[in-house]
Coordinates of C-alpha atoms in Angstrom, one line a residue:
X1 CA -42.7 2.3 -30.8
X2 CA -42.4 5.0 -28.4
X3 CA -38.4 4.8 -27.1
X4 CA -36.8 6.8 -23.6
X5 CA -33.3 7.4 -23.1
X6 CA -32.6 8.9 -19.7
X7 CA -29.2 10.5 -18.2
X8 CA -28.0 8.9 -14.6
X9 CA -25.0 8.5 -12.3
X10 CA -24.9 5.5 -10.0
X11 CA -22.2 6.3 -7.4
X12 CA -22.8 5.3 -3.5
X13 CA -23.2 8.0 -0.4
X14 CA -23.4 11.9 0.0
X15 CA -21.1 14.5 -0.9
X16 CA -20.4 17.9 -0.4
X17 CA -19.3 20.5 -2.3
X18 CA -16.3 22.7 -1.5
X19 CA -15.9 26.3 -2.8
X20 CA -12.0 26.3 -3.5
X21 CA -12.2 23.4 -5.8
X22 CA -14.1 22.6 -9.3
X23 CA -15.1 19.1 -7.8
X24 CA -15.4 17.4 -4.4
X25 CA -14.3 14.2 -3.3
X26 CA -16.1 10.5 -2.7
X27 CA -14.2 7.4 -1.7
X28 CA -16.0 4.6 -2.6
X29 CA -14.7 1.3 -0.9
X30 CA -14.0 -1.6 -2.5
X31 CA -13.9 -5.5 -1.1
X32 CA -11.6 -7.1 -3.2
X33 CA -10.7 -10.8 -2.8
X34 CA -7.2 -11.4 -1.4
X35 CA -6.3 -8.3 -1.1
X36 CA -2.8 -8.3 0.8
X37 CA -1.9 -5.6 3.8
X38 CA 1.3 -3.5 2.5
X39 CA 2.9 0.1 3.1
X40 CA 5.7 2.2 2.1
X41 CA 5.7 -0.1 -0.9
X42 CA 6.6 0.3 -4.7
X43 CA 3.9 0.3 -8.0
X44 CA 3.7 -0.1 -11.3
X45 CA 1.5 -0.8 -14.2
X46 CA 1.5 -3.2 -17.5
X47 CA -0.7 -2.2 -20.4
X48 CA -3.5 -4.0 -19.9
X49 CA -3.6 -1.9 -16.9
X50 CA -2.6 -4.6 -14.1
X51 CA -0.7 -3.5 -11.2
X52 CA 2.2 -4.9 -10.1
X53 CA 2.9 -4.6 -6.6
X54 CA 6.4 -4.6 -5.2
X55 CA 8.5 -4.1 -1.5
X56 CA 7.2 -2.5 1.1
X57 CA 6.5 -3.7 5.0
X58 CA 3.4 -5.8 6.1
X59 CA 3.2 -4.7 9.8
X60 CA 2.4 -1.0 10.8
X61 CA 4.5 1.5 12.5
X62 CA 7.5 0.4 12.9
X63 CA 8.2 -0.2 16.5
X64 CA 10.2 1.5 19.0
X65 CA 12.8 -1.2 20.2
X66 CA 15.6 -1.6 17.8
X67 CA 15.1 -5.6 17.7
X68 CA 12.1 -5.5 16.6
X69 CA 12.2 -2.5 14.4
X70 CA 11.9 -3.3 10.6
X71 CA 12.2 -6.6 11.1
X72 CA 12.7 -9.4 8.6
X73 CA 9.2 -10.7 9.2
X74 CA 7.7 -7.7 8.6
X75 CA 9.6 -7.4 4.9
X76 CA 7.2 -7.5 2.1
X77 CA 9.2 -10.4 0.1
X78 CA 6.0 -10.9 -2.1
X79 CA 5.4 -9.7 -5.6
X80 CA 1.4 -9.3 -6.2
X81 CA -0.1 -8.4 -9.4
X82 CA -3.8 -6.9 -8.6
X83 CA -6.6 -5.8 -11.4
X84 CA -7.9 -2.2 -11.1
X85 CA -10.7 -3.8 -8.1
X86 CA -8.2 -4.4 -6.1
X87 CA -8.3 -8.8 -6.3
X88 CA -5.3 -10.4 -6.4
X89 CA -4.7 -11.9 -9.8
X90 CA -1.8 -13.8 -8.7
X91 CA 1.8 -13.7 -6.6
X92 CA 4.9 -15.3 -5.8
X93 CA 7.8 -15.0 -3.9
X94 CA 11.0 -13.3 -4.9
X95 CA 12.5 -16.4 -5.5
X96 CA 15.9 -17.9 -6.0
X97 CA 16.2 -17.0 -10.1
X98 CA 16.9 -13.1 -8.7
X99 CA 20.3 -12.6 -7.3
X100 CA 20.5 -11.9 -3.3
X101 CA 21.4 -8.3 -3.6
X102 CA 18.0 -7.8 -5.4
X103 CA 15.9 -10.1 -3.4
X104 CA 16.9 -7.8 -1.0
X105 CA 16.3 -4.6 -2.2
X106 CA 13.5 -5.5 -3.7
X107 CA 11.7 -6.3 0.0
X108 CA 13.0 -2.8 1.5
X109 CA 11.0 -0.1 2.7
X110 CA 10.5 3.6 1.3
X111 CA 12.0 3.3 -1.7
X112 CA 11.8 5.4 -4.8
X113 CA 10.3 4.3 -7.8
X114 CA 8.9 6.1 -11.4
X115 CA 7.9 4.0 -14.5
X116 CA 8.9 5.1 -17.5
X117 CA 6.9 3.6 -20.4
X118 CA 7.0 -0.5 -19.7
X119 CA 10.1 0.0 -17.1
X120 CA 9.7 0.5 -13.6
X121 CA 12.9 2.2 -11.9
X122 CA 13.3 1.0 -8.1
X123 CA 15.5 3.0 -6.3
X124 CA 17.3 2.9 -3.1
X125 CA 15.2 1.3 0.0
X126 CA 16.0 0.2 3.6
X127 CA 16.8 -3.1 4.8
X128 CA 18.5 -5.5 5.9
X129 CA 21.9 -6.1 3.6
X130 CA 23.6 -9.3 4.1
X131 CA 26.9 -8.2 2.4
X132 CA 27.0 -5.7 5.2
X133 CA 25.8 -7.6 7.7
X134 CA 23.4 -4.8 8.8
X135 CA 20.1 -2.5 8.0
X136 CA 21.1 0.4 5.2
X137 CA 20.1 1.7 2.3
X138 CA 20.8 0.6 -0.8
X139 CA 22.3 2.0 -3.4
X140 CA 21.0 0.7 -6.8
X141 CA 18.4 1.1 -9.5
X142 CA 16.6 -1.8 -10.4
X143 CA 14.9 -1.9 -13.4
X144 CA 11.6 -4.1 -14.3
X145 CA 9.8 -5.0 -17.3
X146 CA 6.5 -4.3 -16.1
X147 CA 4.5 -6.3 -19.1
X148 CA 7.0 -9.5 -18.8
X149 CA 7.5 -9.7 -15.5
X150 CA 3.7 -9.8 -14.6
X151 CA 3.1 -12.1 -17.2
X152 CA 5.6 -14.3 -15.8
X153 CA 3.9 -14.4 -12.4
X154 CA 0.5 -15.1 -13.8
X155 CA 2.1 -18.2 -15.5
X156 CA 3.9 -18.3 -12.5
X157 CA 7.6 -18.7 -14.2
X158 CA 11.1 -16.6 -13.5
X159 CA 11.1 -13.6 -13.9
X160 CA 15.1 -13.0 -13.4
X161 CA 15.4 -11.8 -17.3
X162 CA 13.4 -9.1 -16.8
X163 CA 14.8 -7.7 -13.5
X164 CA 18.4 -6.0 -14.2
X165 CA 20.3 -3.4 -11.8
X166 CA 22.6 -0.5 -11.9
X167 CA 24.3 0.7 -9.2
X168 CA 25.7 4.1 -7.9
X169 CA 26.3 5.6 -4.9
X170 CA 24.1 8.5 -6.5
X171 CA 21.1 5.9 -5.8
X172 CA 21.9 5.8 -2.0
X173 CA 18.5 7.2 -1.1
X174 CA 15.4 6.4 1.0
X175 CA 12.5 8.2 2.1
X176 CA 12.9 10.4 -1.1
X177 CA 11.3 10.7 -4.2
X178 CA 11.7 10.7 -7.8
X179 CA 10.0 12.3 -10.5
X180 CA 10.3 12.8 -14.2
X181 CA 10.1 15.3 -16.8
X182 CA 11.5 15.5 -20.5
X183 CA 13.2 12.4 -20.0
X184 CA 15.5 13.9 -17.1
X185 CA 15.0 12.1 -13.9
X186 CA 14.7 14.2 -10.3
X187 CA 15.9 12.3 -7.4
X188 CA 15.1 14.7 -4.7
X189 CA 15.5 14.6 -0.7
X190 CA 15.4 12.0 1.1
X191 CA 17.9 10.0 4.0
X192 CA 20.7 7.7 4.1
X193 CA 20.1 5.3 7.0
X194 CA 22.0 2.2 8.3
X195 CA 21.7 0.8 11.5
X196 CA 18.9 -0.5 13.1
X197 CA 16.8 2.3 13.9
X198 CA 16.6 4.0 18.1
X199 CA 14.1 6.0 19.5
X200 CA 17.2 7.3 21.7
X201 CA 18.9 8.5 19.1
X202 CA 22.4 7.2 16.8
X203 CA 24.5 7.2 20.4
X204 CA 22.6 4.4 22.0
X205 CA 23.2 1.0 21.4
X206 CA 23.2 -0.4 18.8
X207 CA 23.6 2.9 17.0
X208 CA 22.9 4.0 13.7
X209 CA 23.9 6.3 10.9
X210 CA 21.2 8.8 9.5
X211 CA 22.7 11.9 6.7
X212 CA 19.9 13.6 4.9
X213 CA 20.9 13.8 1.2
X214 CA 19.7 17.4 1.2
X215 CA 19.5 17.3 -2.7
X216 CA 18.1 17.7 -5.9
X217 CA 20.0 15.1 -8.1
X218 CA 19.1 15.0 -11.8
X219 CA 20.4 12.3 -14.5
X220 CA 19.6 11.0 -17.6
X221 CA 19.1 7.4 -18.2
X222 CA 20.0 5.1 -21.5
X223 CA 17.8 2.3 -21.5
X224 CA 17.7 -0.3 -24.4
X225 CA 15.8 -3.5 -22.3
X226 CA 19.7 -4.6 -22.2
X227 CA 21.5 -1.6 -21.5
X228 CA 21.3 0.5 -18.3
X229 CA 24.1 4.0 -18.9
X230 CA 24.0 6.9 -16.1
X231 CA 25.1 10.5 -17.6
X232 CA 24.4 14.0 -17.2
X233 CA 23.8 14.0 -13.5
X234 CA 24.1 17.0 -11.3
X235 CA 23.3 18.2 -7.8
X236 CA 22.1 20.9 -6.1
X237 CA 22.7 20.9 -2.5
X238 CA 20.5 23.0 0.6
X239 CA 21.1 22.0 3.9
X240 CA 18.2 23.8 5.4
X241 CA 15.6 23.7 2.9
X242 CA 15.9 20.5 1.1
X243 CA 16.5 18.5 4.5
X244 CA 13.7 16.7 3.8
X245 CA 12.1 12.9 3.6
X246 CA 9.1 11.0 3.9
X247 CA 7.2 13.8 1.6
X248 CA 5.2 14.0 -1.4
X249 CA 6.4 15.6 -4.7
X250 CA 4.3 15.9 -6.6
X251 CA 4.3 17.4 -10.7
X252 CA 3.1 20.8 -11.4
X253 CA 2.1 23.3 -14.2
X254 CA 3.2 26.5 -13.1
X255 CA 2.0 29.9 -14.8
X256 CA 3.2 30.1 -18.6
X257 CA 2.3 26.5 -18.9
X258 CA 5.9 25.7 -17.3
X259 CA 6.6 21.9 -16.5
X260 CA 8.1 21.3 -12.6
X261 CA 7.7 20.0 -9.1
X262 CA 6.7 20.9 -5.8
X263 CA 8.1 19.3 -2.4
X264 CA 5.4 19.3 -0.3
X265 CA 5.9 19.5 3.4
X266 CA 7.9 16.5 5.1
X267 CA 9.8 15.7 7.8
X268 CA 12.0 16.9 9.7
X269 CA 13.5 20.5 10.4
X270 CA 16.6 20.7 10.9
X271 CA 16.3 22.7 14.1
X272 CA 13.1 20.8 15.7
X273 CA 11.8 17.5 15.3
X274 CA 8.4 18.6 13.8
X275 CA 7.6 18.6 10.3
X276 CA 7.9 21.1 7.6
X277 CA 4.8 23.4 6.5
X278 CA 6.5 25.0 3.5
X279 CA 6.9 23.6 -0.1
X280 CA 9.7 23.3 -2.8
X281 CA 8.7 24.4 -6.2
X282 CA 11.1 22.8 -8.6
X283 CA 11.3 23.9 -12.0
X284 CA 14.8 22.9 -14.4
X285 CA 18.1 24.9 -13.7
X286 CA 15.9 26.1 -10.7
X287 CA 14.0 25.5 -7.6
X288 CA 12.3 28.3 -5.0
X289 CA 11.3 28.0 -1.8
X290 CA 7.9 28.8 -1.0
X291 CA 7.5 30.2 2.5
X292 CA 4.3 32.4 1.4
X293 CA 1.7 29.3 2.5
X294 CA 1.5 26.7 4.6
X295 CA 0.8 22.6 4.3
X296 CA -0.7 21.8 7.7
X297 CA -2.8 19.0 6.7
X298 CA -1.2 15.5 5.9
X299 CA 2.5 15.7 6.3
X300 CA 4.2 12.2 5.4
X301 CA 4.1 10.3 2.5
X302 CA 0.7 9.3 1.5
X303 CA -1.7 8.8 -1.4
X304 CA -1.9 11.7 -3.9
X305 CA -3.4 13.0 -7.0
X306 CA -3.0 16.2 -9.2
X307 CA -5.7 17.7 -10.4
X308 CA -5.1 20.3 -13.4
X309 CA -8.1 22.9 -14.1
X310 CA -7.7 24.0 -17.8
X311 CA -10.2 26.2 -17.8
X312 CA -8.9 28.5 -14.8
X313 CA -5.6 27.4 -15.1
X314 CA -4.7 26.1 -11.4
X315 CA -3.2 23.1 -9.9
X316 CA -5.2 20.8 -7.5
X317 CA -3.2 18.4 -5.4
X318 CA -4.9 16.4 -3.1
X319 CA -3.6 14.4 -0.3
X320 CA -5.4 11.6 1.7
X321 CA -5.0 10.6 5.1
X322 CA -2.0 10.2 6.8
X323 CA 0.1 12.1 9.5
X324 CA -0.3 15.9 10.6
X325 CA 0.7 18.2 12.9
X326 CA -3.2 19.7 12.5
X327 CA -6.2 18.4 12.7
X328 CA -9.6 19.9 11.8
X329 CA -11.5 20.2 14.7
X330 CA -15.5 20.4 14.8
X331 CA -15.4 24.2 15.4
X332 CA -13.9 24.5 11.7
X333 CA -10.3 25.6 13.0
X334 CA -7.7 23.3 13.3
X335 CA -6.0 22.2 16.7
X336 CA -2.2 22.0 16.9
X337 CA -0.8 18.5 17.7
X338 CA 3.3 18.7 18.3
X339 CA 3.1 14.8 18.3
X340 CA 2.1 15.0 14.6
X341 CA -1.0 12.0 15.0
X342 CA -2.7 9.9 12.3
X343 CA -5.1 12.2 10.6
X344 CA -8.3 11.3 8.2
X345 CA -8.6 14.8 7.0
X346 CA -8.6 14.7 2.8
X347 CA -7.0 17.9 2.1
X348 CA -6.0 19.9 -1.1
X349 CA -3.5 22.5 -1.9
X350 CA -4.5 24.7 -4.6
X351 CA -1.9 27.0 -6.5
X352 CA -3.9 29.7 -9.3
X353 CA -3.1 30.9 -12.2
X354 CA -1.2 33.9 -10.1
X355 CA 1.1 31.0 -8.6
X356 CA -0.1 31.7 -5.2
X357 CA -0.9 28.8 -2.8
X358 CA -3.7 27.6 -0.4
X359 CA -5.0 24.9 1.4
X360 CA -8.3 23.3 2.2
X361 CA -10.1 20.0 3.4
X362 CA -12.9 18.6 1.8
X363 CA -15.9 17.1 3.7
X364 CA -15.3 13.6 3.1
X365 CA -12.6 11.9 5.3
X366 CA -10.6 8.6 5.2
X367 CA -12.8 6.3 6.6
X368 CA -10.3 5.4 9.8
X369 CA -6.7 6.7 10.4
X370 CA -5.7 5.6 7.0
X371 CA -3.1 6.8 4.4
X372 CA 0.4 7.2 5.5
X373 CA 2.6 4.8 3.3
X374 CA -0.5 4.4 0.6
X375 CA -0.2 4.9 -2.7
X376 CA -2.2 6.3 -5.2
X377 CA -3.2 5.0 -8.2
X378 CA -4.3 7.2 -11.6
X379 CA -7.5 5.1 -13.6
X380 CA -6.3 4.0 -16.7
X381 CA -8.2 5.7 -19.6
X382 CA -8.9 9.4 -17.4
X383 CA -7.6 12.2 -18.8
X384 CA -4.4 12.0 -17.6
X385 CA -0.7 13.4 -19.2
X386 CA 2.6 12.0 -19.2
X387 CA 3.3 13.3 -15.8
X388 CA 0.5 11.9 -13.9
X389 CA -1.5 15.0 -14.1
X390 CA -5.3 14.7 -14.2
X391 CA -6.8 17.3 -16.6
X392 CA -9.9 18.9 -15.7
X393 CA -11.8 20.8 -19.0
X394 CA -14.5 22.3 -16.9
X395 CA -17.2 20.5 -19.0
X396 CA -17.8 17.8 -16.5
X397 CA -21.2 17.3 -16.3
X398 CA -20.7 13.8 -13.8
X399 CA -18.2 12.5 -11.5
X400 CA -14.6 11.2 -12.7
X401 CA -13.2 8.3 -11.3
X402 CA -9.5 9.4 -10.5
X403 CA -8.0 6.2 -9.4
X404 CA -7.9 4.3 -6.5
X405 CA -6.3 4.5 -2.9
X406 CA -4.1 1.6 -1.5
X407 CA -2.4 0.2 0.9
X408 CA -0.5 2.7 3.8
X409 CA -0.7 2.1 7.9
X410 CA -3.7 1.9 9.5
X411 CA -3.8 2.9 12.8
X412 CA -6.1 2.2 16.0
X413 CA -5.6 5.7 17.7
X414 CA -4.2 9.1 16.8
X415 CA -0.7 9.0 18.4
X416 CA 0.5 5.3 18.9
X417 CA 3.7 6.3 18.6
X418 CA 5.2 6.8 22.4
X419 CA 3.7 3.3 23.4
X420 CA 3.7 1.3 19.7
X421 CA 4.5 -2.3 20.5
X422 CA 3.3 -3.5 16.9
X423 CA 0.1 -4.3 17.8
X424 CA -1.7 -0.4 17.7
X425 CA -1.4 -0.5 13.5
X426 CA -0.9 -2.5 10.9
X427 CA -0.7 -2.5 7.0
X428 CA -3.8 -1.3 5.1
X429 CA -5.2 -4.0 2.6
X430 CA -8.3 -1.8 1.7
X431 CA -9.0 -0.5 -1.4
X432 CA -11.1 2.6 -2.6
X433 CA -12.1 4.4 -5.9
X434 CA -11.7 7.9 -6.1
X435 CA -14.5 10.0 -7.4
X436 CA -14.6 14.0 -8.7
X437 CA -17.4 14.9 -8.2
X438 CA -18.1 18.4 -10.1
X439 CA -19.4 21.9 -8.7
X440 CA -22.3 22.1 -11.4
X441 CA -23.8 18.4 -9.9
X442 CA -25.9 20.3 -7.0
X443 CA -27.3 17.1 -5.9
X444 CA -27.0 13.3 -6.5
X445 CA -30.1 13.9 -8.1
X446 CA -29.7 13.7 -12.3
X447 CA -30.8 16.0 -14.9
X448 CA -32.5 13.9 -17.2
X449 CA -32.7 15.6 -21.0
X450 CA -36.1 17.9 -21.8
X451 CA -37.5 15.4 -24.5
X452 CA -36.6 12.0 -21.7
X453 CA -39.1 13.8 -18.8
X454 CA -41.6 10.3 -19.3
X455 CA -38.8 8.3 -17.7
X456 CA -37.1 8.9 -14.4
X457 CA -34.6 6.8 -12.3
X458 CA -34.0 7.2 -8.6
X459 CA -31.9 6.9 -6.6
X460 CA -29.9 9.0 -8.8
X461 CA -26.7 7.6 -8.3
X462 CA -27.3 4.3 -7.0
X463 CA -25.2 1.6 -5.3
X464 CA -26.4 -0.7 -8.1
X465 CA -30.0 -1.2 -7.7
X466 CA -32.2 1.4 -9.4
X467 CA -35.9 1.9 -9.6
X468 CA -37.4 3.5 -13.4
X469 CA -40.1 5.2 -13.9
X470 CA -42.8 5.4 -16.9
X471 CA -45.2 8.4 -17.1
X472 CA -48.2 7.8 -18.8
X473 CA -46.9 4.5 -21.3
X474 CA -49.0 3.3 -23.9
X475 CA -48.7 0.0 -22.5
X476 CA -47.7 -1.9 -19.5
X477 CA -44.8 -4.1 -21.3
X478 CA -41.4 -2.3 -21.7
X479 CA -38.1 -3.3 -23.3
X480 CA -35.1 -1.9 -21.8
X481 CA -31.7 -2.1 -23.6
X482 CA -28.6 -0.8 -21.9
X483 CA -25.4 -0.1 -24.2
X484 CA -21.3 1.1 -24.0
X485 CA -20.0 4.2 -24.8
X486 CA -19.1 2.0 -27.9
X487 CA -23.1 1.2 -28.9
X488 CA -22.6 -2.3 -27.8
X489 CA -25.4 -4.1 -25.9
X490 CA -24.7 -5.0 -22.5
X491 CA -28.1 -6.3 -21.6
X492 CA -31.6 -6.4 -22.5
X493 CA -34.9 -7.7 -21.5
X494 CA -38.9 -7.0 -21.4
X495 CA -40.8 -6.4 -18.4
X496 CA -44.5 -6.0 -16.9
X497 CA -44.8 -2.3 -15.3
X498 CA -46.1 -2.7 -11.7
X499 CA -49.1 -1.1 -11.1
X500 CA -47.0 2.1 -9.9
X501 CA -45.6 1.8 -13.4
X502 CA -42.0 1.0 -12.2
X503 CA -39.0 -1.5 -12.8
X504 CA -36.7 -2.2 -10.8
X505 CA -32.7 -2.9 -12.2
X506 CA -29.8 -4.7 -10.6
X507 CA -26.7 -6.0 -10.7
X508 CA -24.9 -2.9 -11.9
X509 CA -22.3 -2.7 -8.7
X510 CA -18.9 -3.3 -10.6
X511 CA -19.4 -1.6 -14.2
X512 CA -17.7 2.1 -14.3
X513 CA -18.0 3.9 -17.7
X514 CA -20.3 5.9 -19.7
X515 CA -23.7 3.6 -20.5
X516 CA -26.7 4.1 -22.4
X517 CA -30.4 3.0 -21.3
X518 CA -33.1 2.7 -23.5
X519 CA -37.0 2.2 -22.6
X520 CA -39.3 1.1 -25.6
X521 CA -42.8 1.3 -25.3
X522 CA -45.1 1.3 -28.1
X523 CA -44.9 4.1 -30.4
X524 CA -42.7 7.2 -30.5
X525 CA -38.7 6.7 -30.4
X526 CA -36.6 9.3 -28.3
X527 CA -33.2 9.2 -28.3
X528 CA -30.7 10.9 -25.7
X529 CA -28.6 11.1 -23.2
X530 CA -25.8 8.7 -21.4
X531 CA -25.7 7.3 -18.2
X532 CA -22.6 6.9 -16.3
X533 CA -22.1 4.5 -13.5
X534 CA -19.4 3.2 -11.0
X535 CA -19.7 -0.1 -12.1
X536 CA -18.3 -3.1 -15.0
X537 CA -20.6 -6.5 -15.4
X538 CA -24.0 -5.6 -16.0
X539 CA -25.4 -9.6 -15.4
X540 CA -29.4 -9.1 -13.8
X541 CA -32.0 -7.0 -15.3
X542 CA -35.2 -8.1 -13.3
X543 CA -38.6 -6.5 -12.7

């Protein structure tokens, strides 16, 4: 029995390399069934590696009348629990087993939110309060038990004893973030609004209230699934350089192997309503601000990942979509838009192992004016840390998925914002993988192993339909076996060779994972080599 195990990567379009990073970047879209439209919302994640999906609005940017500005029918007041495809598993209402005050906050916009094991901590927000009568921010920490509360919605029961709150003037934030490291928590930046929001500014009717925190807070939190105790918490206070919201922090390693943070751009300076191009590096006891290098690429809050190169010791960050003050134009520079539009540029800030900064874009774009108010979200099972971080080992012989992009305003133009009526943008309900694609893969073309070279597959990756290849067989019937990482068989069958000797395979769209194909033909047995695809139910094998 002769037996061919060939090496092959089934991910969909082109790609291009760029020279500052170890990988490129391919978006591969996904149509997921009942997938709703959402931004500025909150995430987490139970162990089986469900996401929950939580607050947020369902319209686009919000408008410029103060009536209809963050309306009540644009409130996400759904909870959604979604599998790693995006498809809606089931959802439900926040119904009447939660108490007002967290119905409400749990339908605000732009809050901040962590998950710390199970727990997801969701903090702050804005919306409408009925005990004040008014928009504002709130100023409590809700805490959810991931696991319990998303199996209560998929047997669609209350889910009110797993919900609990905490509240503190210290949690008065929105348009911030939070981050977490060594079990001390960093609430940092961010606004306190109330009011319904004005173009005009807080002096015209109906008036509003807007203070910039212009803080680093950091607490500790006891947390016992009953208990919820505040202590240790401290601020420190900039007016100029941590007058900031609507950003991305975003963890770090800094040189030494150092654990921290870095504030990354944001909006808006205190002398000029345009957004920030320097960053925040946050480290405990300590922050610096970096004025060295410039963010000019995606400015708000959007989708991003960190990307950790062990083998060169530098941070990746990468940032999709979105707002911007610049915009690549197709002379390779960058044009300079004071309006700040909607952007599909995918960029990247890189920091070295000398701690110094830059920033490129990659080739691929958002596909549309996509990403501000998305999240992103890491692939359970990558090789990711505590913190988030993706680690890179510089052996990465095929792409990585990274995670997957969703949700954020999609706009219809580049600067809506001077005639938005509500109808120029709306709330994103696509949903994309994320691929790292490494510097060694020259082509999409595989290296199949030396001792495989009488078997070849092309197109090398595929979108799920792949034609093999037999040089010279001993006979026209083959028997192909495909297998997990894990040895298991996934599928098998026997075929006829065409008189091209060729076979065609199918129905691999939807498998992601390392897999193994075997050809047998009569006589010899050769065993190599993995295959890695973008797909999960192998279900046709057909000649």
């Amino acid at each position: 029995m002769r037996s061919f195990v060939l090496f092959f990567t089934i991910l969909p379009a082109e790609f291009q390399l760029h020279a500052q990073a170890p990988f490129s970047i391919q978006l591969e879209e996904v149509t997921a069934a009942g997938l709703p439209g959402v931004q500025s919302f909150a995430w987490g994640q139970d162990s089986l590696a469900r996401i929950l999906i939580i607050a947020g609005r369902t319209d686009g940017l919000h408008r410029r009348q103060p009536f209809a500005s963050f309306d009540a029918a644009g409130n996400n007041g759904t909870l959604y629990v979604l599998d790693t495809s995006g498809t809606l598993l089931a959802s439900r209402d926040l119904g009447s087993d939660l108490t007002l005050d967290q119905r409400e906050q749990l339908s605000s916009t732009n809050p901040e939110f962590i998950q710390r094991g199970n727990p997801l901590y969701f903090v702050g927000g804005y919306g409408y309060r009925t005990s004040l009568s008014d928009h504002s921010t709130f100023d409590r920490l809700i805490a959810i038990d991931v696991n319990q509360t998303v199996q209560q919605i998929l047997n669609d029961q209350p889910i009110d004893a797993h919900v609990r709150t905490l509240t503190d003037t210290l949690f008065a934030a929105t348009g911030g973030y939070i981050g977490l490291l060594s079990d001390t928590f960093y609430l940092v930046g961010g606004q306190y609004f109330h009011g319904r929001y004005n173009p005009m500014g807080p002096t015209h009717e109906p008036g509003f209230t807007q203070r910039y925190t212009n803080v680093i807070r950091t607490f500790s939190l006891f947390d016992d699934g009953t208990s919820l105790v505040l202590s240790n918490v401290s601020e420190t206070r900039n007016e100029q350089d941590l007058h900031r919201r609507d950003y991305n922090l975003a963890a770090q390693i800094f040189p030494g192997d150092q654990r921290g943070f870095t504030a990354f751009s944001g909006v808006f300076q205190p002398q000029t309503d345009l957004p920030w191009l320097n960053f925040v590096d946050i480290v405990p006891e300590s922050y610096t601000v970096r004025n060295d290098a410039q963010q000019q690429l995606n400015q708000y809050h959007i989708a991003h990942v960190v990307v950790y190169d062990e083998a060169t010791l530098s941070n990746h960050t990468v940032f999709f979509g979105g707002l911007a003050r610049y915009v690549p134009n197709s002379s390779g520079g960058l044009d300079d838009d004071t309006n700040v539009p909607f952007t599909s540029t995918i960029s990247c800030i890189s920091r070295d192992s000398a701690n110094a900064l830059s920033e490129h874009y990659f080739a691929e774009q958002m596909p549309g004016l996509l990403g501000s108010g998305a999240e992103f979200i890491p692939a359970a099972g990558s090789n990711y840390d505590d913190q988030e971080i993706l680690h890179w080992t510089g052996n990465e012989n095929y792409p990585v998925l990274a995670g997957y992009v969703y949700g954020g305003i999609e706009s219809s133009a580049a600067n809506i914002f001077f005639v938005n009526d509500g109808s120029q943008s709306d709330a994103g309900l696509r949903w994309f993988k994320v691929w790292l694609v490494p510097g060694n893969v020259s082509s999409w073309e595989a290296v199949a192993p030396s001792n495989a070279d009488r078997v070849k597959v092309y197109p090398n990756p595929s979108s799920g339909k792949i034609h093999l290849e037999v040089y010279n067989p001993l006979s026209t019937r083959i028997k192909i076996k495909i297998y997990d990482a894990h040895g298991r068989t996934i599928n098998e069958g026997e075929f006829s060779l065409n008189n091209e000797n060729r076979v065609v395979l199918e129905g691999l769209d939807g498998i992601f994972g390392r897999l193994l194909v075997e050809v047998e033909n009569s006589g010899e047995s050769i065993n190599n080599g993995f295959i890695i695809t973008s797909s999960c139910n192998l279900s046709i094998i057909h000649a």
